[in-house]
Short mmCIF file of C-alpha atoms in Angstrom, two decimals:
data_model
loop_
_atom_site.label_atom_id
_atom_site.label_comp_id
_atom_site.label_asym_id
_atom_site.label_seq_id
_atom_site.Cartn_x
_atom_site.Cartn_y
_atom_site.Cartn_z
CA MET A 1 23.01 -42.99 -14.53
CA PRO A 2 25.14 -42.17 -11.45
CA LEU A 3 23.56 -41.39 -8.08
CA THR A 4 24.72 -37.79 -8.25
CA ASP A 5 22.70 -37.25 -11.41
CA TRP A 6 19.60 -38.79 -9.85
CA ILE A 7 20.01 -36.37 -6.95
CA SER A 8 20.28 -33.50 -9.44
CA LEU A 9 17.07 -34.56 -11.18
CA MET A 10 15.27 -34.83 -7.85
CA ALA A 11 16.47 -31.31 -7.04
CA CYS A 12 15.19 -30.09 -10.42
CA MET A 13 11.81 -31.65 -9.76
CA GLY A 14 11.73 -30.00 -6.32
CA HIS A 15 12.58 -26.59 -7.80
CA LEU A 16 9.74 -26.81 -10.33
CA ALA A 17 7.27 -28.10 -7.72
CA LEU A 18 8.20 -25.30 -5.29
CA ALA A 19 7.76 -22.70 -8.03
CA VAL A 20 4.27 -24.04 -8.80
CA VAL A 21 3.24 -24.07 -5.11
CA VAL A 22 4.49 -20.53 -4.54
CA LEU A 23 2.92 -19.31 -7.79
CA LEU A 24 -0.48 -20.63 -6.76
CA LYS A 25 -0.37 -20.01 -3.01
CA GLY A 26 1.50 -16.72 -2.82
CA ARG A 27 -0.95 -14.50 -4.69
CA GLY A 28 -0.50 -10.89 -3.55
CA ASN A 29 2.49 -11.74 -1.32
CA PRO A 30 5.77 -9.86 -2.02
CA LEU A 31 7.76 -13.05 -1.30
CA ARG A 32 6.13 -14.76 -4.27
CA PHE A 33 8.09 -13.05 -7.07
CA PRO A 34 11.65 -13.52 -5.71
CA LEU A 35 10.98 -17.09 -4.56
CA VAL A 36 9.56 -18.16 -7.95
CA LEU A 37 12.51 -16.57 -9.78
CA MET A 38 14.95 -18.21 -7.38
CA SER A 39 13.37 -21.66 -7.85
CA LEU A 40 13.34 -21.38 -11.64
CA ASP A 41 16.94 -20.17 -11.72
CA PHE A 42 18.05 -23.11 -9.57
CA PHE A 43 16.15 -25.50 -11.82
CA VAL A 44 17.78 -24.19 -15.01
CA TRP A 45 21.38 -24.35 -13.86
CA ASN A 46 20.91 -27.67 -12.03
CA PHE A 47 19.41 -29.29 -15.11
CA ALA A 48 22.06 -27.75 -17.38
CA GLN A 49 24.83 -29.00 -15.11
CA THR A 50 23.40 -32.53 -15.14
CA ALA A 51 22.93 -32.46 -18.92
CA HIS A 52 26.54 -31.33 -19.38
CA ARG A 53 27.84 -34.18 -17.22
CA LEU A 54 25.79 -36.71 -19.18
CA SER A 55 26.41 -35.41 -22.70
CA GLY A 56 29.57 -33.38 -22.58
CA GLU A 57 27.88 -30.80 -24.82
CA PRO A 58 29.45 -27.36 -24.17
CA MET A 59 26.08 -25.64 -24.68
CA TRP A 60 24.85 -26.97 -21.34
CA ASP A 61 27.96 -25.65 -19.63
CA TRP A 62 27.23 -22.25 -21.14
CA ILE A 63 23.65 -22.35 -19.76
CA ASP A 64 24.95 -23.44 -16.35
CA THR A 65 27.49 -20.61 -16.07
CA THR A 66 24.95 -18.09 -17.37
CA PHE A 67 22.24 -18.80 -14.80
CA SER A 68 24.23 -19.91 -11.73
CA PRO A 69 25.62 -16.39 -10.99
CA LEU A 70 22.04 -15.12 -10.65
CA GLY A 71 21.40 -17.42 -7.66
CA PRO A 72 23.20 -15.44 -4.88
CA PRO A 73 21.60 -12.06 -5.65
CA LEU A 74 18.17 -13.71 -6.00
CA VAL A 75 18.59 -15.37 -2.61
CA PHE A 76 19.71 -12.07 -1.07
CA TYR A 77 16.73 -10.29 -2.63
CA PHE A 78 14.36 -12.93 -1.26
CA VAL A 79 15.82 -12.62 2.25
CA THR A 80 15.54 -8.80 2.26
CA VAL A 81 11.84 -9.18 1.48
CA PHE A 82 11.47 -11.92 4.11
CA VAL A 83 12.94 -9.73 6.88
CA GLY A 84 10.95 -6.68 5.70
CA ARG A 85 13.92 -4.56 4.60
CA SER A 86 13.74 -4.76 0.80
CA ARG A 87 13.09 -1.03 0.39
CA LYS A 88 15.89 0.07 2.70
CA LEU A 89 18.40 -2.36 1.17
CA ARG A 90 17.34 -1.88 -2.45
CA PRO A 91 20.65 -0.15 -3.45
CA ILE A 92 22.65 -3.11 -2.10
CA VAL A 93 20.36 -5.55 -3.94
CA ILE A 94 20.96 -3.62 -7.18
CA VAL A 95 24.74 -3.68 -6.65
CA ALA A 96 24.61 -7.45 -6.02
CA PHE A 97 22.65 -8.06 -9.23
CA ALA A 98 25.03 -5.81 -11.16
CA GLY A 99 28.15 -7.58 -9.88
CA PHE A 100 26.94 -11.12 -10.47
CA GLY A 101 25.18 -10.00 -13.65
CA ILE A 102 28.60 -9.24 -15.16
CA LEU A 103 29.60 -12.89 -14.65
CA SER A 104 26.29 -14.01 -16.13
CA LEU A 105 26.70 -11.79 -19.19
CA ALA A 106 30.28 -12.97 -19.65
CA SER A 107 29.00 -16.54 -19.84
CA ALA A 108 26.02 -15.58 -22.01
CA ALA A 109 28.49 -14.23 -24.56
CA GLY A 110 29.29 -17.87 -25.27
CA PHE A 111 26.09 -17.98 -27.30
CA PHE A 112 27.92 -15.94 -29.93
CA GLY A 113 31.13 -17.92 -29.86
CA GLN A 114 32.28 -21.23 -28.40
CA GLU A 115 35.72 -19.80 -27.76
CA VAL A 116 34.25 -17.60 -25.00
CA VAL A 117 32.98 -20.62 -23.08
CA GLU A 118 36.32 -22.33 -23.48
CA LEU A 119 38.06 -19.19 -22.25
CA ILE A 120 35.90 -19.12 -19.14
CA ASN A 121 36.47 -22.79 -18.44
CA ARG A 122 40.19 -22.52 -19.08
CA LYS A 123 40.75 -19.48 -16.87
CA LEU A 124 40.24 -19.42 -13.14
CA TRP A 125 39.18 -15.77 -13.06
CA TRP A 126 35.48 -16.60 -13.38
CA SER A 127 35.53 -19.04 -10.45
CA HIS A 128 37.63 -16.71 -8.33
CA ALA A 129 35.33 -13.78 -9.05
CA PHE A 130 32.27 -15.86 -8.16
CA LEU A 131 33.76 -17.03 -4.86
CA ILE A 132 34.97 -13.53 -3.95
CA GLY A 133 31.47 -12.12 -4.51
CA LEU A 134 29.75 -15.07 -2.85
CA GLY A 135 31.44 -14.62 0.54
CA PRO A 136 30.16 -11.11 1.40
CA ILE A 137 26.66 -11.70 0.07
CA VAL A 138 26.26 -14.95 2.03
CA ALA A 139 27.59 -13.25 5.19
CA ALA A 140 25.19 -10.31 4.74
CA THR A 141 22.26 -12.65 4.10
CA ILE A 142 22.90 -14.77 7.20
CA ALA A 143 23.46 -11.62 9.30
CA LEU A 144 20.04 -10.29 8.22
CA LEU A 145 18.39 -13.60 9.14
CA ILE A 146 20.09 -13.76 12.56
CA GLN A 147 19.02 -10.18 13.30
CA HIS A 148 15.46 -11.04 12.25
CA LEU A 149 15.50 -14.18 14.41
CA ARG A 150 16.34 -12.11 17.49
CA SER A 151 13.31 -9.85 16.94
CA ALA A 152 10.85 -12.60 15.93
CA THR A 153 8.21 -13.29 18.59
CA THR A 154 6.04 -16.06 17.12
CA PHE A 155 7.07 -19.70 17.00
CA ASP A 156 6.32 -20.03 13.27
CA GLU A 157 8.42 -16.96 12.43
CA GLN A 158 11.31 -18.20 14.56
CA MET A 159 11.24 -21.66 12.99
CA SER A 160 10.95 -20.22 9.47
CA THR A 161 13.99 -18.04 10.09
CA ARG A 162 16.03 -20.89 11.57
CA LEU A 163 15.21 -23.13 8.61
CA LEU A 164 16.17 -20.35 6.18
CA ILE A 165 19.51 -19.95 7.95
CA ALA A 166 20.06 -23.70 7.68
CA ALA A 167 19.08 -23.65 3.98
CA MET A 168 21.49 -20.76 3.37
CA ILE A 169 24.42 -22.49 5.08
CA VAL A 170 23.84 -25.91 3.51
CA GLY A 171 22.99 -24.62 0.04
CA ASN A 172 25.87 -22.16 -0.22
CA LEU A 173 28.56 -24.35 1.33
CA LEU A 174 27.72 -27.36 -0.83
CA GLY A 175 26.98 -25.21 -3.87
CA ALA A 176 30.37 -23.54 -3.64
CA THR A 177 32.06 -26.95 -3.98
CA GLU A 178 31.19 -26.80 -7.70
CA LEU A 179 33.74 -23.98 -7.94
CA TRP A 180 36.15 -25.35 -5.37
CA GLU A 181 36.80 -28.36 -7.58
CA GLN A 182 38.19 -25.96 -10.17
CA VAL A 183 40.49 -24.41 -7.55
CA PHE A 184 41.02 -27.25 -5.07
CA PRO A 185 40.75 -31.03 -5.57
CA ALA A 186 37.25 -31.63 -4.18
CA ALA A 187 34.07 -33.28 -5.42
CA GLY A 188 31.19 -30.97 -6.41
CA LEU A 189 28.14 -31.33 -4.16
CA GLY A 190 26.03 -28.47 -5.48
CA ASN A 191 23.15 -30.78 -6.41
CA VAL A 192 22.96 -32.11 -2.85
CA GLY A 193 23.01 -28.56 -1.50
CA THR A 194 20.20 -27.31 -3.72
CA LEU A 195 18.07 -30.39 -2.99
CA ALA A 196 18.51 -29.94 0.76
CA SER A 197 17.83 -26.20 0.66
CA THR A 198 14.73 -26.74 -1.51
CA VAL A 199 13.35 -29.26 0.99
CA LEU A 200 13.93 -26.80 3.85
CA VAL A 201 12.21 -23.94 1.99
CA ALA A 202 9.30 -26.24 1.09
CA ILE A 203 8.88 -27.04 4.80
CA ILE A 204 8.73 -23.31 5.54
CA VAL A 205 6.12 -22.74 2.83
CA LEU A 206 3.89 -25.71 3.67
CA ARG A 207 4.40 -26.29 7.39
CA TYR A 208 5.10 -22.82 8.80
CA ARG A 209 2.79 -20.92 6.44
CA LEU A 210 5.20 -18.52 4.82
CA PHE A 211 2.16 -17.59 2.72
CA PRO A 212 -0.83 -17.24 5.09
CA ARG A 213 -3.46 -18.06 2.45
CA ARG A 214 -5.04 -21.45 2.78
CA ALA A 215 -4.48 -23.87 -0.05
CA SER A 216 -5.94 -27.19 -1.07
CA THR A 217 -4.28 -30.27 0.40
CA VAL A 218 -3.81 -31.62 -3.14
CA LEU A 219 -1.72 -28.60 -4.17
CA PRO A 220 1.67 -30.11 -3.15
CA LEU A 221 0.79 -33.34 -4.99
CA TYR A 222 -0.22 -31.37 -8.07
CA ALA A 223 2.99 -29.35 -7.94
CA LEU A 224 5.15 -32.48 -7.57
CA THR A 225 3.35 -34.02 -10.55
CA VAL A 226 4.02 -30.95 -12.69
CA GLY A 227 7.65 -30.92 -11.54
CA ALA A 228 8.15 -34.63 -12.28
CA LEU A 229 6.51 -34.39 -15.72
CA GLY A 230 8.60 -31.32 -16.48
CA VAL A 231 11.88 -33.03 -15.64
CA LEU A 232 10.78 -36.16 -17.52
CA GLY A 233 9.87 -34.10 -20.57
CA TYR A 234 13.22 -32.31 -20.59
CA LEU A 235 15.03 -35.63 -20.17
CA VAL A 236 13.21 -37.18 -23.12
CA VAL A 237 14.01 -34.17 -25.28
CA PHE A 238 17.62 -34.23 -24.13
CA SER A 239 17.97 -37.97 -24.87
CA LEU A 240 16.49 -37.74 -28.34
CA LEU A 241 17.93 -34.44 -29.53
CA GLY A 242 21.04 -33.92 -27.42
CA SER A 243 23.33 -33.45 -30.43
CA ASP A 244 21.08 -31.16 -32.48
CA ILE A 245 21.14 -27.76 -30.80
CA ALA A 246 18.50 -26.13 -33.00
CA LEU A 247 15.95 -28.90 -32.49
CA LEU A 248 16.88 -29.12 -28.82
CA VAL A 249 16.11 -25.44 -28.25
CA PHE A 250 12.83 -25.79 -30.15
CA ALA A 251 11.77 -28.92 -28.25
CA THR A 252 12.64 -27.52 -24.81
CA THR A 253 10.58 -24.44 -25.67
CA ILE A 254 7.62 -26.67 -26.51
CA VAL A 255 8.00 -28.59 -23.22
CA THR A 256 8.14 -25.30 -21.31
CA LEU A 257 4.95 -24.09 -23.00
CA VAL A 258 3.19 -27.37 -22.17
CA LEU A 259 4.19 -26.97 -18.51
CA ALA A 260 2.90 -23.42 -18.52
CA VAL A 261 -0.45 -24.58 -19.94
CA ALA A 262 -0.62 -27.39 -17.35
CA ALA A 263 -0.28 -24.89 -14.52
CA ARG A 264 -2.46 -22.24 -16.15
CA ASP A 265 -5.88 -23.79 -15.51
CA LEU A 266 -5.26 -24.41 -11.82
CA PHE A 267 -3.67 -20.98 -11.46
CA ALA A 268 -6.70 -19.35 -13.10
CA THR A 269 -9.06 -21.27 -10.81
CA VAL A 270 -7.15 -20.37 -7.65
CA THR A 271 -6.82 -16.73 -8.72
CA SER A 272 -10.52 -16.47 -9.55
CA THR A 273 -11.49 -17.96 -6.19
CA TRP A 274 -9.16 -15.61 -4.33
CA GLU A 275 -10.39 -12.54 -6.22
CA GLN A 276 -13.99 -13.49 -5.50
CA THR A 277 -13.24 -14.05 -1.81
CA ARG A 278 -11.46 -10.70 -1.60
CA TYR A 279 -14.34 -8.94 -3.34
CA LEU A 280 -16.94 -10.55 -1.09
CA ALA A 281 -14.93 -9.66 2.04
CA THR A 282 -14.69 -6.05 0.91
CA LEU A 283 -18.36 -5.93 -0.07
CA GLY A 284 -19.35 -7.48 3.25
CA ARG A 285 -17.37 -4.93 5.23
CA PHE A 286 -18.84 -1.95 3.41
CA SER A 287 -22.38 -3.36 3.38
CA ALA A 288 -22.25 -4.07 7.13
CA GLN A 289 -21.17 -0.50 7.83
CA LEU A 290 -23.75 0.90 5.41
CA ALA A 291 -26.50 -1.18 7.01
CA HIS A 292 -25.47 0.08 10.44
CA ASP A 293 -25.50 3.72 9.30
CA VAL A 294 -28.82 3.48 7.43
CA ARG A 295 -30.65 1.53 10.14
CA ASN A 296 -31.00 4.48 12.53
CA PRO A 297 -32.66 6.95 10.11
CA LEU A 298 -34.86 4.15 8.73
CA SER A 299 -36.01 3.28 12.25
CA ALA A 300 -36.84 6.90 13.01
CA MET A 301 -38.71 7.31 9.74
CA LYS A 302 -40.58 4.03 10.23
CA GLY A 303 -41.64 5.05 13.72
CA ALA A 304 -42.94 8.42 12.50
CA LEU A 305 -44.92 6.85 9.64
CA GLN A 306 -46.36 4.13 11.89
CA PHE A 307 -47.56 6.82 14.30
CA LEU A 308 -49.24 8.77 11.50
CA LEU A 309 -50.95 5.61 10.20
CA GLU A 310 -52.15 4.76 13.70
CA GLU A 311 -53.62 8.26 14.03
CA GLN A 312 -55.50 7.83 10.77
CA ASP A 313 -56.75 4.38 11.78
CA GLN A 314 -58.16 5.93 14.96
CA GLY A 315 -60.01 8.51 12.86
CA ARG A 316 -57.90 11.39 14.09
CA SER A 317 -56.61 14.13 11.82
CA ILE A 318 -52.89 14.25 11.12
CA ASP A 319 -52.96 17.90 9.98
CA SER A 320 -51.44 18.92 13.29
CA ARG A 321 -48.68 16.27 13.01
CA ARG A 322 -46.56 18.08 10.48
CA ASP A 323 -43.53 17.61 12.76
CA PHE A 324 -43.64 13.84 12.10
CA VAL A 325 -43.73 14.45 8.34
CA GLU A 326 -40.78 16.81 8.70
CA LEU A 327 -38.93 14.18 10.76
CA SER A 328 -39.44 11.62 7.99
CA MET A 329 -38.18 14.10 5.42
CA GLN A 330 -35.09 14.76 7.53
CA GLN A 331 -34.35 11.06 7.68
CA VAL A 332 -34.71 10.75 3.89
CA GLU A 333 -32.20 13.58 3.48
CA ARG A 334 -29.92 11.86 5.99
CA ILE A 335 -29.99 8.67 3.93
CA GLU A 336 -29.21 10.65 0.79
CA ARG A 337 -26.16 12.12 2.55
CA LEU A 338 -25.08 8.63 3.56
CA ILE A 339 -25.26 7.43 -0.06
CA THR A 340 -23.17 10.40 -1.16
CA LYS A 341 -20.73 9.67 1.65
CA TYR A 342 -20.21 6.07 0.57
CA GLN A 343 -19.72 7.11 -3.04
CA ARG A 344 -16.90 9.40 -1.84
CA LEU A 345 -15.47 6.60 0.29
CA GLY A 346 -15.12 4.35 -2.73
CA ALA A 347 -13.42 7.01 -4.85
CA VAL A 348 -11.61 8.73 -1.92
CA SER A 349 -12.82 12.05 -3.31
CA PRO A 350 -12.76 14.60 -0.47
CA ASP A 351 -15.27 17.40 -0.06
CA PRO A 352 -13.42 19.58 2.47
CA THR A 353 -15.26 21.82 4.92
CA ALA A 354 -14.28 23.56 8.17
CA ILE A 355 -14.35 20.98 10.99
CA ASP A 356 -13.50 20.74 14.66
CA LEU A 357 -11.03 17.85 14.87
CA ASN A 358 -11.66 17.14 18.55
CA GLU A 359 -15.41 16.92 17.97
CA LEU A 360 -14.76 14.55 15.06
CA ILE A 361 -12.55 12.28 17.18
CA SER A 362 -15.13 12.28 20.00
CA SER A 363 -17.88 11.37 17.53
CA VAL A 364 -15.79 8.56 16.02
CA TRP A 365 -14.98 7.13 19.45
CA ALA A 366 -18.64 7.26 20.45
CA GLY A 367 -19.51 5.30 17.31
CA VAL A 368 -16.80 2.71 18.04
CA GLN A 369 -18.09 2.27 21.61
CA SER A 370 -21.63 1.70 20.36
CA GLY A 371 -20.52 -1.09 18.05
CA ARG A 372 -17.70 -2.76 20.00
CA ASN A 373 -17.32 -4.20 23.46
CA VAL A 374 -14.45 -2.26 25.04
CA GLU A 375 -14.77 -3.75 28.52
CA GLY A 376 -11.42 -4.83 29.91
CA LEU A 377 -9.63 -2.11 27.98
CA LYS A 378 -8.03 0.96 29.45
CA VAL A 379 -8.85 3.89 27.16
CA ASP A 380 -7.03 7.22 27.32
CA VAL A 381 -8.41 9.95 25.03
CA GLU A 382 -6.31 13.14 25.19
CA LEU A 383 -7.61 15.96 22.98
CA ALA A 384 -5.49 19.11 22.82
CA ASP A 385 -7.27 22.35 23.73
CA ASP A 386 -5.18 24.59 21.46
CA LEU A 387 -6.17 23.10 18.11
CA PRO A 388 -7.23 25.66 15.49
CA GLY A 389 -9.95 24.97 12.94
CA LEU A 390 -9.18 22.39 10.26
CA THR A 391 -10.37 22.06 6.67
CA ALA A 392 -11.08 18.43 5.75
CA ASP A 393 -13.71 15.96 4.63
CA ALA A 394 -15.29 14.92 7.91
CA ASP A 395 -16.75 11.69 6.49
CA LEU A 396 -13.52 10.44 4.90
CA LEU A 397 -11.32 11.47 7.80
CA GLY A 398 -13.76 9.98 10.30
CA VAL A 399 -13.77 6.58 8.58
CA ALA A 400 -9.95 6.69 8.35
CA VAL A 401 -9.58 7.35 12.09
CA GLN A 402 -12.21 4.70 12.82
CA ASN A 403 -10.20 2.13 10.83
CA VAL A 404 -7.05 2.91 12.80
CA ILE A 405 -8.88 2.62 16.14
CA LEU A 406 -10.55 -0.66 15.14
CA ASN A 407 -7.17 -2.08 14.07
CA ALA A 408 -5.79 -1.13 17.49
CA LEU A 409 -8.69 -2.88 19.24
CA ASP A 410 -8.23 -5.99 17.10
CA ALA A 411 -4.55 -6.08 18.15
CA MET A 412 -5.60 -6.40 21.83
CA PRO A 413 -7.95 -9.40 21.99
CA ASP A 414 -7.02 -10.03 25.63
CA GLY A 415 -7.26 -6.42 26.74
CA GLY A 416 -4.73 -3.61 26.97
CA THR A 417 -4.40 0.15 26.75
CA LEU A 418 -5.70 2.25 23.87
CA THR A 419 -4.50 5.84 23.60
CA VAL A 420 -5.99 8.41 21.22
CA LYS A 421 -4.43 11.87 21.12
CA THR A 422 -4.65 15.06 19.10
CA ARG A 423 -1.92 17.67 19.17
CA LEU A 424 -0.56 20.67 17.33
CA GLU A 425 2.85 20.09 15.75
CA ALA A 426 5.55 22.28 14.27
CA GLY A 427 5.28 23.11 10.60
CA GLU A 428 1.59 24.08 10.65
CA GLN A 429 0.42 20.50 11.19
CA VAL A 430 -2.06 18.76 13.43
CA ALA A 431 -1.53 15.13 14.45
CA ILE A 432 -3.86 12.31 15.45
CA VAL A 433 -1.95 9.58 17.32
CA VAL A 434 -3.49 6.17 18.04
CA SER A 435 -1.43 3.76 20.16
CA ASP A 436 -2.01 0.27 21.54
CA ASP A 437 0.05 -2.22 23.54
CA GLY A 438 -1.18 -5.22 21.58
CA VAL A 439 0.57 -7.93 19.58
CA GLY A 440 2.48 -5.51 17.33
CA MET A 441 3.87 -6.20 13.86
CA ASP A 442 7.20 -7.56 12.67
CA SER A 443 9.25 -5.78 10.01
CA ARG A 444 7.74 -7.79 7.12
CA GLN A 445 4.19 -6.99 8.23
CA GLN A 446 5.07 -3.31 8.63
CA GLU A 447 6.48 -3.13 5.11
CA ARG A 448 3.19 -4.41 3.71
CA ALA A 449 0.84 -2.70 6.18
CA PHE A 450 -0.28 0.01 3.72
CA ASP A 451 -0.72 -2.32 0.73
CA ASP A 452 -4.27 -2.59 -0.58
CA PHE A 453 -6.09 -5.74 0.55
CA HIS A 454 -3.30 -6.73 2.93
CA THR A 455 -4.47 -8.03 6.27
CA THR A 456 -3.11 -10.13 9.11
CA LYS A 457 -6.64 -11.09 10.19
CA ALA A 458 -8.24 -14.25 8.85
CA ASP A 459 -11.57 -12.49 8.25
CA GLY A 460 -10.21 -9.07 7.28
CA SER A 461 -10.31 -7.40 3.87
CA GLY A 462 -7.10 -5.50 4.40
CA LEU A 463 -8.66 -2.17 3.36
CA GLY A 464 -7.81 -0.47 6.67
CA LEU A 465 -4.39 1.18 6.49
CA GLY A 466 -4.28 1.24 2.69
CA PHE A 467 -7.51 3.24 2.74
CA VAL A 468 -6.19 5.47 5.55
CA LYS A 469 -3.07 6.28 3.54
CA ARG A 470 -5.12 7.31 0.50
CA VAL A 471 -7.44 9.50 2.61
CA LEU A 472 -4.51 11.31 4.26
CA ALA A 473 -2.75 11.74 0.90
CA SER A 474 -5.91 13.28 -0.59
CA HIS A 475 -5.76 15.87 2.20
CA GLY A 476 -2.04 16.56 1.77
CA GLY A 477 -1.20 14.59 4.91
CA ARG A 478 0.71 11.42 5.69
CA VAL A 479 0.65 8.31 7.87
CA VAL A 480 3.58 7.02 9.95
CA LEU A 481 3.55 3.54 11.47
CA GLN A 482 5.75 2.36 14.33
CA SER A 483 5.43 -1.12 15.75
CA GLN A 484 7.31 -3.77 17.67
CA PRO A 485 6.20 -7.40 18.06
CA GLY A 486 4.87 -8.00 21.55
CA THR A 487 5.03 -4.30 22.45
CA GLY A 488 2.35 -2.58 20.41
CA THR A 489 1.73 -0.21 17.52
CA THR A 490 1.50 3.54 17.12
CA VAL A 491 -0.13 5.12 14.05
CA ARG A 492 0.40 8.86 13.58
CA LEU A 493 -1.80 10.78 11.14
CA THR A 494 -0.67 14.30 10.25
CA LEU A 495 -2.69 16.91 8.38
CA PRO A 496 -1.66 20.39 7.20
CA LEU A 497 -3.46 23.35 8.74
CA ILE A 498 -5.22 25.97 6.64
CA ARG A 499 -5.67 28.93 8.94
CA GLU A 500 -8.36 31.51 8.45
CA PRO A 501 -7.01 34.97 7.47
CA ALA A 502 -6.89 37.45 10.38
#
């Protein structure tokens, strides 16, 4: 077998291995879905191209030309997610998939007639159309990466972006030679391009932690084993049944199912471990806050009861100590209110009452100060004097504001300036603005900031801003996030006013 085919098979093995690593390591990460699809697409058309060279069977050429047009839009989609602009650029992504999808469907029509495949191979329109569409999408993709590189502040993010740019240039230039040879006399080097780009992406995933979750050191070895066995299985099937299309389709389906089963057990184990860790982190966060809130009334009640017992032990009557009994009863009622509060927190079910927003903010800040060391921080609390009364759930809103303030403090481990403001805004709205000059967030982190269980902290549960968004939405309000890496973050909470009738 020629060297070029060995390179293709190595690339196929790399694609499968990368898909397995991303599938297992990227749980809950938006980059996971496009990167897995991209790896599998590259595997299919690379293997089909190699099989066509070795066998000459037109079916493999049909598979190649069906799946290869999906590569550019998948890469573009992946990059838009990587730079944190997938939502803004979604219409362009859809147009890219539609344009290249036409080429893919044109090739897929060969399944219903061999003459269609021959027509595509005989005419240059397909290759010309592919190259014409490839140029703008590659230029747009590289432009997005260069723009992201200029705004990246961490070394890992800069290196990841540089390697992605290199993978884009190498993969697309060498991949396009497969079409150039139909237009110009040149050797196709697409297999070399995909192998090189896969190696570069694997370095980003494993070395520069594209997916922050920790993974076992045996995961890359496991993924390479699955990839190698997968390629070997497809090769055996191809060698034995290359001329019988019906049996070939059946056998490749069986091999695919076996690969899926091989990855399933490890995937289930990793997923179960991650779900348990996430649950325990969430439970720990809530239980720590609940313990803090319950400790004060329990201490007061314990002190009152100890005093009454001491009075009895001394032979003194406690009939005149009704105030201590009443104090204990008040603390029991306080604990009952706390339990009700935490039930509402879990369901985000507001119980609105008339509140003074400035008093609420002052109370929240006092609670933060009692539980956190704020020495070395400059704190500026500016509460507007002209705020009218507000109808809201004080418990839910208080925890939401507390989360935002704690996030701001966490973003300034070496000190900085924290600003908390309230103000009346146009449109019958009141705003709570929390700003810090901490580490800030890049565009990808901002796009995911309000996702449930997303966190940039190693010991965080990621409930913060996702919970805040749900609380504000339950009150008819909204949350706006503005951030810049190295500059800081501003979170603006707005709530509608319900004025009392005159």
